[in-house]
């Protein structure tokens, strides 16, 4: 995650880089750094706010070219040695993205004599550039070695690099992470998004995937990976700074919903072993024996994370044969849990700082349980208190309502369940493979939902004036219903209930009238027919039924008033797709009601008090 910046021009680079990094602060970060080049590379890094970096910069810096970075930790804690830029002798690199195969590359570089200072994936890029540059008696240039290096990288990257043998230019490359160049009067700029340099220029060149090039004070050259020179259009950005921070989206929440094809890919990057029908979870410190002997797991979480935990329970029971309880952290901590040392506690918390979840984990540890944390924030408190940590790698989330961190939690739970299930021989490699193939399809399928969001918007607007909403689903779609209701109530202030569809007749059916829209999550699976019966129950009370259904479902229209179509997927994986569709429903409802979407009343992003 994080952001990169670069500058080459007639002015002093350091103040421009620092200023550009400040413009990227809204993306979230935990450390920052710059390298400037004037004969020698000079690198400065600091943990914390950019002010901390500014505080260590000497007054007499004199260089007109440099690169910079704000880091949001994904590999290794927020520490100075993990902050970018990363160096390999005469080379300095900043990188945004995730290198999936960095472990393999790192091992090879170690055998070639390289020593690693950081825990990051990025450092391999610096050493690879250095190694290749020195291969042919040092006669190679940075652009050609960058081209060779990126061909070895699996994953996503926007990279900017400097070498002190090439004092006037930087080299950049992009795949699956944003990179934009700015053409200014006093020099040229590079950044993860235009906000970084909008103050200096509005003339930009968008770099596409698999493009590489050089940037100097008065020249920008862009090539494809075969080395062909590309003619790039210069576009003029019309956005102001605020709009640019949201990449043109009206709200951070909408931006974050749209980031999910990428954030999900980052969550599973390097972990899905399709051929073996397994998942790589090196960070899970459980021995084969411990996994085999697991009898029970307890998932502890709050809010959206708790909703994810319900899906986790179903997955662990179905795929790994582990009896699983799901507990609300604020209740668990004051209950009398019956736990023993052979058991596993899984805490799910995007922030890693939720007071109730932390207290509940501490309590479970007092029984001797082993704990796993699933969190989005590297170095957060939960990571220090758990035996193993699985990072969701969704990137910083600014909207208070959790969206991309929720789907990242789901993906992490799928991976953990598959891993445990394979280790315990509960699922076959073939069954695991089917799930993995379906997981890999998710980014493209989510994109399809996003491309057709207008239908969801129309539906949201139709019912935006209602006072109450119901969301119903069964089994794996039950947590989807809970989460959709939570999303709607927190941002639109409409009263919404998420219900297990089979429970309606035990009470809430009394509330259903023609004024209560009921959203039924009705994707194909072994509870599909049951949900159709539940739809009939609410239709008989004149409710308007909105069904979330597979795109190839030809039955559903006979039952529902409105059908929101999602791509057909594996029954177990479909909840991710339904969730994205219903995030959009909540968003557009809140938009139609003129609510404060990114900062709903009374709510905070991180609940660090009881
Ligand atoms: C809802 C939401 C909250 C959080 C809850 C737990 O959109 O974000 O319900 O899920 O406060 O927070 P974490 O996951 O940080 O422990």
Coordinates of C-alpha atoms and ligand atoms in Angstrom, one line a residue:
X1 CA 0.0 0.0 0.0
X2 CA 1.4 3.4 0.6
X3 CA 2.6 5.9 -2.0
X4 CA 5.6 6.8 -4.1
X5 CA 6.8 10.1 -5.4
X6 CA 9.7 11.3 -7.5
X7 CA 11.1 14.6 -8.8
X8 CA 13.8 15.6 -11.3
X9 CA 14.1 19.3 -12.2
X10 CA 15.7 22.6 -11.6
X11 CA 14.6 23.1 -8.0
X12 CA 15.7 21.5 -4.7
X13 CA 14.2 18.0 -4.7
X14 CA 14.0 17.4 -0.9
X15 CA 11.3 20.0 -0.1
X16 CA 9.3 19.0 -3.2
X17 CA 9.4 15.3 -2.2
X18 CA 8.4 16.1 1.4
X19 CA 5.6 18.3 0.2
X20 CA 4.4 15.6 -2.2
X21 CA 4.5 12.9 0.5
X22 CA 2.3 15.1 2.7
X23 CA -0.3 15.2 -0.1
X24 CA -0.3 11.4 0.1
X25 CA -0.9 11.3 3.9
X26 CA -4.6 10.8 3.4
X27 CA -3.9 7.3 2.1
X28 CA -2.6 6.3 5.5
X29 CA 1.0 5.4 6.4
X30 CA 3.3 4.6 9.3
X31 CA 6.7 5.7 8.1
X32 CA 8.3 7.8 5.3
X33 CA 11.6 8.3 3.5
X34 CA 13.4 10.0 0.7
X35 CA 16.6 9.5 -1.3
X36 CA 18.1 12.4 -3.1
X37 CA 21.0 12.2 -5.6
X38 CA 23.8 14.7 -6.1
X39 CA 26.8 12.6 -7.0
X40 CA 26.0 10.3 -4.1
X41 CA 22.7 8.9 -2.9
X42 CA 21.6 10.3 0.4
X43 CA 18.7 8.5 2.1
X44 CA 16.6 9.6 5.1
X45 CA 13.8 7.6 6.7
X46 CA 11.7 7.9 9.8
X47 CA 8.8 6.1 11.5
X48 CA 5.7 8.1 12.2
X49 CA 4.5 11.3 10.7
X50 CA 6.2 13.1 7.8
X51 CA 7.1 15.7 10.4
X52 CA 9.5 13.1 11.9
X53 CA 11.2 12.7 8.5
X54 CA 11.4 16.5 8.1
X55 CA 13.0 16.7 11.5
X56 CA 16.0 14.5 10.5
X57 CA 16.7 16.2 7.1
X58 CA 19.8 18.4 7.2
X59 CA 19.4 22.0 6.3
X60 CA 22.1 22.0 3.6
X61 CA 20.7 19.4 1.3
X62 CA 21.5 20.1 -2.3
X63 CA 20.1 17.9 -5.0
X64 CA 17.6 18.3 -7.8
X65 CA 16.5 14.7 -8.2
X66 CA 15.0 12.3 -5.7
X67 CA 12.4 9.7 -4.8
X68 CA 10.2 9.3 -1.8
X69 CA 7.8 7.0 -0.1
X70 CA 5.1 6.7 2.5
X71 CA 4.9 3.2 3.8
X72 CA 1.9 1.4 5.2
X73 CA 3.4 -1.8 6.5
X74 CA 2.5 -5.1 4.8
X75 CA 5.8 -7.1 5.2
X76 CA 7.6 -6.3 8.4
X77 CA 6.8 -3.9 11.2
X78 CA 6.7 -0.2 10.9
X79 CA 10.4 0.3 11.7
X80 CA 13.0 2.6 10.2
X81 CA 14.8 -0.3 8.6
X82 CA 11.6 -1.4 6.9
X83 CA 10.8 2.1 5.6
X84 CA 11.6 2.9 2.0
X85 CA 13.7 3.8 0.0
X86 CA 15.6 0.5 0.1
X87 CA 19.2 0.5 -0.9
X88 CA 21.7 -1.8 -2.6
X89 CA 25.0 0.0 -2.5
X90 CA 24.6 2.6 -5.3
X91 CA 20.9 1.9 -6.0
X92 CA 17.8 3.2 -4.2
X93 CA 14.3 2.0 -4.8
X94 CA 10.8 2.9 -3.7
X95 CA 7.9 0.5 -4.4
X96 CA 4.2 0.4 -4.0
X97 CA 2.5 -3.0 -4.3
X98 CA 3.3 -6.5 -3.2
X99 CA 6.0 -8.9 -4.6
X100 CA 4.4 -12.3 -4.2
X101 CA 7.5 -14.4 -5.0
X102 CA 9.9 -12.3 -2.9
X103 CA 10.9 -15.2 -0.6
X104 CA 12.2 -17.2 -3.5
X105 CA 14.1 -14.2 -4.9
X106 CA 15.4 -13.4 -1.5
X107 CA 16.8 -16.8 -0.9
X108 CA 18.6 -16.7 -4.3
X109 CA 20.0 -13.3 -3.5
X110 CA 21.3 -14.5 -0.1
X111 CA 23.2 -17.3 -1.9
X112 CA 24.7 -14.6 -4.2
X113 CA 26.0 -12.9 -1.1
X114 CA 23.4 -10.2 -0.5
X115 CA 22.6 -9.3 3.1
X116 CA 19.1 -8.0 3.9
X117 CA 18.5 -5.1 6.2
X118 CA 14.7 -5.2 6.1
X119 CA 11.8 -7.7 6.3
X120 CA 10.2 -6.1 3.2
X121 CA 9.5 -7.6 -0.2
X122 CA 10.9 -4.4 -1.8
X123 CA 14.5 -4.9 -0.8
X124 CA 14.8 -7.8 -3.3
X125 CA 14.2 -5.3 -6.1
X126 CA 17.1 -3.1 -5.0
X127 CA 19.5 -6.1 -4.8
X128 CA 18.3 -7.6 -8.1
X129 CA 18.9 -4.3 -9.8
X130 CA 22.4 -4.1 -8.2
X131 CA 23.2 -7.7 -9.1
X132 CA 22.2 -7.3 -12.7
X133 CA 23.9 -4.0 -13.1
X134 CA 27.2 -5.4 -12.1
X135 CA 26.9 -8.6 -14.1
X136 CA 28.5 -7.4 -17.3
X137 CA 31.6 -5.7 -15.8
X138 CA 29.2 -3.0 -14.6
X139 CA 28.5 -1.8 -18.1
X140 CA 24.7 -2.0 -17.9
X141 CA 22.2 0.8 -17.4
X142 CA 19.4 1.0 -14.9
X143 CA 16.6 1.0 -17.5
X144 CA 17.7 -2.3 -19.0
X145 CA 18.3 -4.0 -15.7
X146 CA 14.9 -2.8 -14.5
X147 CA 13.3 -4.4 -17.5
X148 CA 15.0 -7.7 -16.7
X149 CA 14.2 -7.4 -13.0
X150 CA 10.5 -6.8 -13.4
X151 CA 10.2 -9.8 -15.6
X152 CA 11.2 -11.9 -12.6
X153 CA 8.7 -10.3 -10.3
X154 CA 5.3 -11.8 -9.6
X155 CA 2.8 -9.4 -8.0
X156 CA 2.0 -5.8 -8.2
X157 CA 4.3 -2.8 -8.3
X158 CA 4.9 0.9 -9.1
X159 CA 8.6 1.4 -8.8
X160 CA 10.9 4.3 -9.0
X161 CA 14.7 3.8 -8.7
X162 CA 17.9 5.9 -8.7
X163 CA 21.5 4.9 -9.4
X164 CA 24.4 7.2 -8.6
X165 CA 26.0 6.2 -11.9
X166 CA 23.1 7.9 -13.7
X167 CA 22.8 11.2 -11.9
X168 CA 20.2 12.9 -14.0
X169 CA 17.4 10.4 -14.3
X170 CA 15.2 7.9 -12.4
X171 CA 13.7 4.7 -13.8
X172 CA 10.1 3.7 -13.2
X173 CA 7.9 0.7 -13.9
X174 CA 4.4 -0.3 -13.3
X175 CA 2.1 -3.3 -13.0
X176 CA -1.2 -3.4 -11.1
X177 CA -0.3 -0.4 -8.9
X178 CA -1.0 3.1 -9.9
X179 CA 1.7 5.4 -11.4
X180 CA 1.3 8.8 -12.9
X181 CA 3.8 11.3 -14.2
X182 CA 3.5 15.1 -14.1
X183 CA 5.1 17.5 -16.6
X184 CA 5.9 20.7 -14.9
X185 CA 7.7 24.0 -15.9
X186 CA 10.6 23.4 -13.6
X187 CA 10.8 19.7 -13.8
X188 CA 9.0 16.4 -14.0
X189 CA 7.2 14.4 -11.3
X190 CA 6.2 10.8 -10.6
X191 CA 3.7 9.6 -8.0
X192 CA 1.1 7.0 -7.0
X193 CA -1.6 9.6 -7.5
X194 CA -1.9 13.1 -8.9
X195 CA -2.6 14.7 -5.5
X196 CA 1.2 14.4 -4.8
X197 CA 2.1 17.0 -7.5
X198 CA -1.1 18.7 -8.3
X199 CA 0.2 21.9 -6.7
X200 CA 3.1 21.9 -9.3
X201 CA 1.3 20.8 -12.5
X202 CA -1.9 19.5 -13.9
X203 CA -0.4 18.0 -17.0
X204 CA 0.0 14.3 -16.5
X205 CA 0.9 11.1 -18.3
X206 CA -0.8 7.9 -16.9
X207 CA 1.5 4.9 -17.0
X208 CA -0.1 1.6 -17.8
X209 CA 0.6 -1.9 -16.7
X210 CA 3.8 -3.3 -18.1
X211 CA 5.2 0.0 -19.1
X212 CA 8.7 1.2 -18.0
X213 CA 10.6 4.3 -18.6
X214 CA 13.0 7.1 -17.5
X215 CA 12.2 10.5 -16.1
X216 CA 14.7 13.4 -16.0
X217 CA 14.4 17.2 -15.6
X218 CA 13.4 17.8 -19.2
X219 CA 12.6 14.4 -20.7
X220 CA 10.2 11.5 -20.1
X221 CA 10.6 8.3 -22.1
X222 CA 8.2 5.4 -21.9
X223 CA 8.7 1.9 -23.3
X224 CA 6.9 -1.4 -23.4
X225 CA 8.7 -4.5 -22.1
X226 CA 10.0 -5.3 -25.6
X227 CA 11.8 -2.0 -25.5
X228 CA 9.6 -0.2 -28.1
X229 CA 9.2 3.5 -27.4
X230 CA 5.6 4.5 -26.7
X231 CA 3.9 7.8 -27.5
X232 CA 1.9 8.8 -24.5
X233 CA -0.9 11.3 -24.4
X234 CA -0.5 14.2 -22.0
X235 CA -3.8 14.8 -20.2
X236 CA -4.9 17.8 -18.1
X237 CA -6.3 17.0 -14.7
X238 CA -9.5 18.9 -13.9
X239 CA -9.8 17.8 -10.3
X240 CA -9.0 19.9 -7.3
X241 CA -7.0 18.4 -4.5
X242 CA -10.0 17.1 -2.5
X243 CA -11.4 15.3 -5.5
X244 CA -8.0 14.0 -6.4
X245 CA -7.5 12.4 -3.0
X246 CA -10.6 10.4 -3.7
X247 CA -9.4 9.6 -7.2
X248 CA -12.5 11.3 -8.5
X249 CA -14.9 9.3 -6.4
X250 CA -17.4 11.3 -4.4
X251 CA -16.5 9.4 -1.2
X252 CA -13.7 7.3 0.2
X253 CA -16.2 4.6 0.8
X254 CA -17.1 4.4 -2.9
X255 CA -13.4 4.5 -3.7
X256 CA -12.7 1.7 -1.3
X257 CA -15.6 -0.4 -2.6
X258 CA -14.0 0.0 -6.1
X259 CA -10.6 -1.0 -4.8
X260 CA -11.7 -4.5 -3.9
X261 CA -10.6 -6.2 -7.1
X262 CA -7.1 -5.1 -6.2
X263 CA -7.3 -5.4 -2.5
X264 CA -8.5 -9.0 -2.7
X265 CA -5.7 -9.8 -5.0
X266 CA -3.3 -8.4 -2.5
X267 CA -4.9 -10.5 0.3
X268 CA -4.2 -13.7 -1.5
X269 CA -1.0 -12.7 -3.3
X270 CA 1.5 -15.5 -3.2
X271 CA -0.7 -17.7 -1.0
X272 CA -2.9 -19.7 -3.4
X273 CA -1.2 -22.9 -4.6
X274 CA -3.6 -23.8 -7.3
X275 CA -1.7 -26.8 -8.7
X276 CA -1.2 -28.4 -5.2
X277 CA -4.8 -27.5 -4.1
X278 CA -3.5 -25.8 -1.0
X279 CA -2.7 -22.5 0.6
X280 CA 0.7 -21.2 1.8
X281 CA 0.4 -19.7 5.3
X282 CA 4.0 -19.6 6.5
X283 CA 3.1 -17.1 9.1
X284 CA 0.8 -19.6 11.0
X285 CA 2.9 -21.0 13.8
X286 CA 1.0 -24.2 14.4
X287 CA 2.7 -27.6 14.1
X288 CA 1.2 -30.4 12.1
X289 CA 0.4 -32.1 15.4
X290 CA -1.3 -29.1 16.8
X291 CA -3.5 -28.7 13.7
X292 CA -4.3 -32.4 13.7
X293 CA -5.3 -32.3 17.4
X294 CA -7.5 -29.2 17.1
X295 CA -10.9 -29.9 18.5
X296 CA -12.4 -26.5 18.9
X297 CA -11.8 -22.9 17.8
X298 CA -13.4 -19.7 19.2
X299 CA -13.6 -16.6 16.9
X300 CA -13.8 -13.3 18.7
X301 CA -14.6 -10.0 17.1
X302 CA -16.9 -7.0 17.0
X303 CA -19.2 -5.4 14.4
X304 CA -18.3 -6.1 10.8
X305 CA -15.4 -8.3 11.8
X306 CA -17.9 -10.4 13.9
X307 CA -20.0 -10.8 10.8
X308 CA -17.0 -12.1 8.9
X309 CA -16.4 -14.4 11.8
X310 CA -19.7 -16.1 11.3
X311 CA -18.7 -17.1 7.8
X312 CA -15.4 -18.2 9.3
X313 CA -17.3 -20.6 11.7
X314 CA -19.1 -22.2 8.8
X315 CA -15.9 -22.5 6.8
X316 CA -13.9 -24.1 9.6
X317 CA -16.6 -26.5 10.4
X318 CA -17.3 -27.5 6.7
X319 CA -13.7 -27.4 5.3
X320 CA -11.6 -28.3 8.4
X321 CA -14.0 -30.3 10.6
X322 CA -13.2 -28.0 13.6
X323 CA -16.1 -27.2 15.9
X324 CA -16.1 -23.4 16.0
X325 CA -17.8 -20.9 18.3
X326 CA -18.3 -17.3 17.3
X327 CA -18.3 -14.8 20.2
X328 CA -18.9 -11.0 20.4
X329 CA -15.8 -9.7 22.1
X330 CA -17.7 -7.4 24.5
X331 CA -19.8 -10.4 25.7
X332 CA -17.1 -12.9 25.8
X333 CA -14.9 -10.9 28.1
X334 CA -17.6 -10.8 30.8
X335 CA -18.9 -14.4 30.3
X336 CA -17.6 -17.6 31.7
X337 CA -16.0 -19.3 28.7
X338 CA -15.2 -22.9 29.0
X339 CA -11.9 -23.2 27.3
X340 CA -8.8 -25.4 27.5
X341 CA -5.3 -25.2 26.3
X342 CA -5.8 -27.5 23.2
X343 CA -8.1 -24.9 21.7
X344 CA -7.5 -22.0 19.2
X345 CA -8.7 -18.4 19.5
X346 CA -9.0 -16.4 16.3
X347 CA -9.4 -12.7 16.8
X348 CA -10.6 -10.7 13.8
X349 CA -10.1 -7.0 13.9
X350 CA -9.3 -4.8 11.0
X351 CA -7.7 -2.0 13.2
X352 CA -6.0 -4.4 15.6
X353 CA -6.9 -1.9 18.3
X354 CA -10.5 -2.6 19.3
X355 CA -10.5 -2.6 23.1
X356 CA -13.1 -5.3 23.5
X357 CA -11.4 -7.7 21.2
X358 CA -8.0 -7.1 22.8
X359 CA -9.5 -7.8 26.3
X360 CA -11.3 -10.9 25.0
X361 CA -8.1 -12.3 23.5
X362 CA -6.2 -11.6 26.8
X363 CA -8.9 -13.4 28.6
X364 CA -8.7 -16.5 26.3
X365 CA -5.0 -16.6 26.7
X366 CA -5.4 -16.9 30.4
X367 CA -6.9 -20.3 29.7
X368 CA -3.8 -21.3 27.7
X369 CA -5.4 -21.1 24.2
X370 CA -3.2 -20.4 21.2
X371 CA -4.3 -17.3 19.4
X372 CA -4.3 -16.2 15.8
X373 CA -5.0 -12.5 14.9
X374 CA -6.5 -11.6 11.5
X375 CA -5.9 -7.9 11.1
X376 CA -5.2 -5.2 8.5
X377 CA -2.7 -3.1 10.5
X378 CA 0.9 -4.3 10.7
X379 CA 2.3 -3.7 14.2
X380 CA -1.1 -3.0 15.8
X381 CA -1.6 -4.1 19.4
X382 CA -3.3 -7.3 18.5
X383 CA -0.2 -8.5 16.6
X384 CA 1.8 -8.2 19.8
X385 CA -0.6 -10.2 21.8
X386 CA -1.2 -13.1 19.4
X387 CA 0.9 -16.2 18.7
X388 CA 0.4 -15.9 14.9
X389 CA -0.8 -13.0 12.7
X390 CA -2.5 -13.2 9.3
X391 CA -2.5 -9.8 7.6
X392 CA -5.4 -9.0 5.4
X393 CA -3.3 -6.5 3.3
X394 CA -6.3 -4.5 2.1
X395 CA -4.5 -1.2 2.4
X396 CA -5.6 1.7 4.5
X397 CA -9.3 2.2 4.8
X398 CA -10.5 5.8 5.4
X399 CA -14.2 5.5 5.2
X400 CA -15.6 4.6 8.7
X401 CA -17.8 1.8 7.3
X402 CA -15.6 -1.2 6.7
X403 CA -15.8 -2.5 3.1
X404 CA -12.6 -3.7 1.6
X405 CA -11.3 -4.8 4.9
X406 CA -14.4 -7.0 5.3
X407 CA -13.9 -8.8 2.1
X408 CA -10.2 -9.1 2.9
X409 CA -11.2 -10.8 6.2
X410 CA -13.4 -13.2 4.3
X411 CA -10.6 -14.1 1.9
X412 CA -8.2 -14.7 4.8
X413 CA -10.8 -16.9 6.5
X414 CA -11.2 -19.0 3.3
X415 CA -7.5 -19.4 3.1
X416 CA -7.1 -20.4 6.7
X417 CA -10.0 -22.9 6.4
X418 CA -8.6 -24.4 3.3
X419 CA -5.1 -24.7 4.9
X420 CA -6.5 -26.3 8.1
X421 CA -8.8 -28.5 6.1
X422 CA -6.0 -29.8 3.9
X423 CA -3.6 -30.3 6.8
X424 CA -6.3 -32.3 8.7
X425 CA -7.2 -34.1 5.4
X426 CA -10.8 -33.1 5.7
X427 CA -11.0 -31.8 2.2
X428 CA -9.3 -33.3 -0.9
X429 CA -6.8 -31.4 -3.0
X430 CA -9.4 -31.4 -5.8
X431 CA -12.0 -29.7 -3.6
X432 CA -9.5 -27.2 -2.4
X433 CA -8.4 -26.6 -6.0
X434 CA -12.0 -25.8 -7.0
X435 CA -12.2 -23.2 -4.1
X436 CA -8.9 -21.7 -5.1
X437 CA -9.9 -21.3 -8.7
X438 CA -13.1 -19.6 -7.6
X439 CA -11.2 -17.3 -5.2
X440 CA -8.9 -16.3 -8.1
X441 CA -11.9 -15.4 -10.2
X442 CA -13.2 -13.0 -7.6
X443 CA -11.3 -9.8 -8.7
X444 CA -12.8 -10.1 -12.2
X445 CA -16.2 -10.9 -11.0
X446 CA -16.2 -8.0 -8.5
X447 CA -15.2 -5.7 -11.3
X448 CA -18.3 -6.9 -13.3
X449 CA -20.5 -6.0 -10.3
X450 CA -18.9 -2.6 -10.1
X451 CA -19.4 -2.1 -13.9
X452 CA -23.1 -2.6 -13.5
X453 CA -23.6 -0.6 -10.3
X454 CA -26.2 1.6 -11.9
X455 CA -28.9 -1.1 -11.5
X456 CA -28.1 -1.2 -7.8
X457 CA -28.2 2.6 -7.6
X458 CA -31.6 2.7 -9.2
X459 CA -32.9 0.1 -6.7
X460 CA -31.4 2.0 -3.7
X461 CA -33.0 5.2 -4.8
X462 CA -36.4 3.5 -5.2
X463 CA -36.4 2.6 -1.5
X464 CA -34.3 5.3 0.0
X465 CA -37.2 6.9 1.9
X466 CA -38.2 3.7 3.8
X467 CA -37.9 3.6 7.5
X468 CA -37.1 -0.1 7.9
X469 CA -35.3 -2.7 5.8
X470 CA -34.8 -6.5 6.3
X471 CA -32.0 -8.6 4.9
X472 CA -32.4 -12.3 5.0
X473 CA -30.1 -15.2 4.1
X474 CA -29.4 -18.7 5.2
X475 CA -26.2 -20.5 6.1
X476 CA -23.3 -18.8 4.3
X477 CA -25.6 -16.0 3.2
X478 CA -26.7 -15.3 6.8
X479 CA -23.5 -13.3 7.7
X480 CA -23.9 -11.5 4.4
X481 CA -27.4 -10.4 5.5
X482 CA -26.1 -9.3 8.9
X483 CA -23.3 -7.3 7.3
X484 CA -25.5 -5.7 4.7
X485 CA -27.9 -4.6 7.4
X486 CA -25.1 -3.2 9.5
X487 CA -23.7 -1.3 6.5
X488 CA -27.1 0.2 5.7
X489 CA -27.9 1.3 9.2
X490 CA -24.6 2.9 9.9
X491 CA -24.4 5.0 6.8
X492 CA -28.0 5.7 5.8
X493 CA -29.5 5.7 9.3
X494 CA -32.3 3.5 8.1
X495 CA -33.3 0.8 10.7
X496 CA -32.2 -2.5 9.2
X497 CA -32.3 -6.0 10.5
X498 CA -30.2 -8.9 9.2
X499 CA -31.9 -12.2 9.9
X500 CA -31.5 -15.8 9.3
X501 CA -34.2 -16.3 6.8
X502 CA -35.7 -19.3 8.6
X503 CA -36.1 -17.3 11.8
X504 CA -38.5 -14.7 10.3
X505 CA -41.6 -16.7 11.2
X506 CA -40.5 -16.8 14.8
X507 CA -41.2 -13.1 15.4
X508 CA -40.0 -10.5 13.0
X509 CA -42.5 -11.5 10.3
X510 CA -45.0 -9.4 12.3
X511 CA -43.0 -6.3 11.2
X512 CA -43.2 -7.1 7.5
X513 CA -45.6 -4.8 5.5
X514 CA -45.7 -3.3 2.0
X515 CA -43.4 -0.6 3.4
X516 CA -40.6 -3.0 4.4
X517 CA -38.2 -3.8 1.6
X518 CA -36.8 -7.3 2.1
X519 CA -33.4 -8.1 0.6
X520 CA -33.1 -11.9 0.1
X521 CA -29.6 -13.2 -0.6
X522 CA -30.6 -16.0 -2.9
X523 CA -27.5 -17.3 -4.6
X524 CA -27.6 -21.0 -5.8
X525 CA -26.6 -23.5 -3.1
X526 CA -28.1 -26.1 -0.9
X527 CA -30.4 -23.6 0.9
X528 CA -31.6 -21.9 -2.3
X529 CA -35.1 -23.6 -2.3
X530 CA -35.5 -22.7 1.4
X531 CA -34.8 -19.1 0.7
X532 CA -37.4 -19.1 -2.1
X533 CA -39.9 -20.3 0.5
X534 CA -38.9 -17.5 2.8
X535 CA -39.3 -15.0 0.0
X536 CA -42.9 -16.3 -0.5
X537 CA -43.5 -15.7 3.2
X538 CA -42.7 -12.1 3.0
X539 CA -44.3 -11.6 -0.4
X540 CA -47.6 -12.9 1.3
X541 CA -47.2 -9.8 3.6
X542 CA -46.9 -7.6 0.6
X543 CA -43.2 -6.8 1.1
X544 CA -41.1 -5.6 -1.8
X545 CA -38.5 -8.3 -2.4
X546 CA -35.1 -7.5 -3.7
X547 CA -33.2 -10.7 -4.5
X548 CA -29.4 -10.9 -4.9
X549 CA -29.1 -13.8 -7.3
X550 CA -26.7 -15.5 -9.8
X551 CA -26.7 -14.0 -13.2
X552 CA -27.8 -17.3 -14.8
X553 CA -30.7 -17.9 -12.3
X554 CA -33.9 -18.1 -14.5
X555 CA -36.2 -18.9 -11.6
X556 CA -35.8 -16.0 -9.3
X557 CA -37.7 -13.4 -11.3
X558 CA -40.9 -15.3 -10.5
X559 CA -40.4 -14.7 -6.8
X560 CA -38.7 -11.3 -6.4
X561 CA -39.7 -7.8 -7.5
X562 CA -36.2 -6.7 -8.3
X563 CA -33.2 -8.9 -8.9
X564 CA -29.7 -7.7 -8.4
X565 CA -27.5 -10.0 -10.5
X566 CA -24.0 -11.1 -9.5
X567 CA -21.7 -13.4 -11.4
X568 CA -22.3 -17.1 -10.7
X569 CA -19.7 -18.5 -8.4
X570 CA -18.9 -21.5 -6.1
X571 CA -21.6 -21.7 -3.4
X572 CA -19.0 -21.1 -0.7
X573 CA -17.4 -18.2 -2.4
X574 CA -20.5 -16.3 -3.5
X575 CA -20.9 -14.4 -0.2
X576 CA -18.0 -12.2 -1.2
X577 CA -19.8 -11.1 -4.4
X578 CA -23.2 -10.6 -2.6
X579 CA -21.4 -8.5 0.0
X580 CA -20.0 -6.1 -2.6
X581 CA -23.4 -5.7 -4.3
X582 CA -24.9 -4.9 -0.9
X583 CA -22.2 -2.5 0.0
X584 CA -23.2 -0.5 -3.1
X585 CA -26.9 -0.7 -2.1
X586 CA -26.0 0.8 1.3
X587 CA -23.8 3.4 -0.3
X588 CA -26.3 4.6 -2.9
X589 CA -29.1 4.6 -0.3
X590 CA -27.1 6.9 2.0
X591 CA -26.2 9.0 -1.0
X592 CA -29.8 9.5 -1.9
X593 CA -30.6 10.5 1.7
X594 CA -27.7 13.0 1.7
X595 CA -25.9 11.3 4.7
X596 CA -22.4 11.9 5.8
X597 CA -21.1 8.7 4.3
X598 CA -17.4 8.6 5.2
X599 CA -18.0 9.8 8.7
X600 CA -21.4 8.6 10.0
X601 CA -22.7 10.2 13.1
X602 CA -21.6 8.7 16.5
X603 CA -19.1 6.3 14.9
X604 CA -15.3 6.1 15.0
X605 CA -13.0 4.1 12.7
X606 CA -11.1 2.5 15.6
X607 CA -12.9 1.8 18.8
X608 CA -10.1 1.8 21.4
X609 CA -12.4 2.3 24.4
X610 CA -14.7 -0.1 26.0
Ligands
LIG1 C1 -18.6 -1.3 10.6 C2 -17.4 -1.3 11.3 C3 -17.3 -1.7 12.8 C4 -16.1 -2.5 13.0 C5 -15.9 -2.8 14.5 C6 -14.7 -3.6 14.9 O1 -18.5 -0.8 9.3 O2 -16.4 -0.9 10.8 O3 -18.5 -2.5 13.1 O4 -16.1 -3.7 12.3 O5 -15.8 -1.6 15.3 O6 -13.6 -3.0 14.4 P1 -12.2 -3.8 14.2 O7 -12.5 -4.7 13.0 O8 -11.2 -2.7 13.9 O9 -12.0 -4.5 15.4

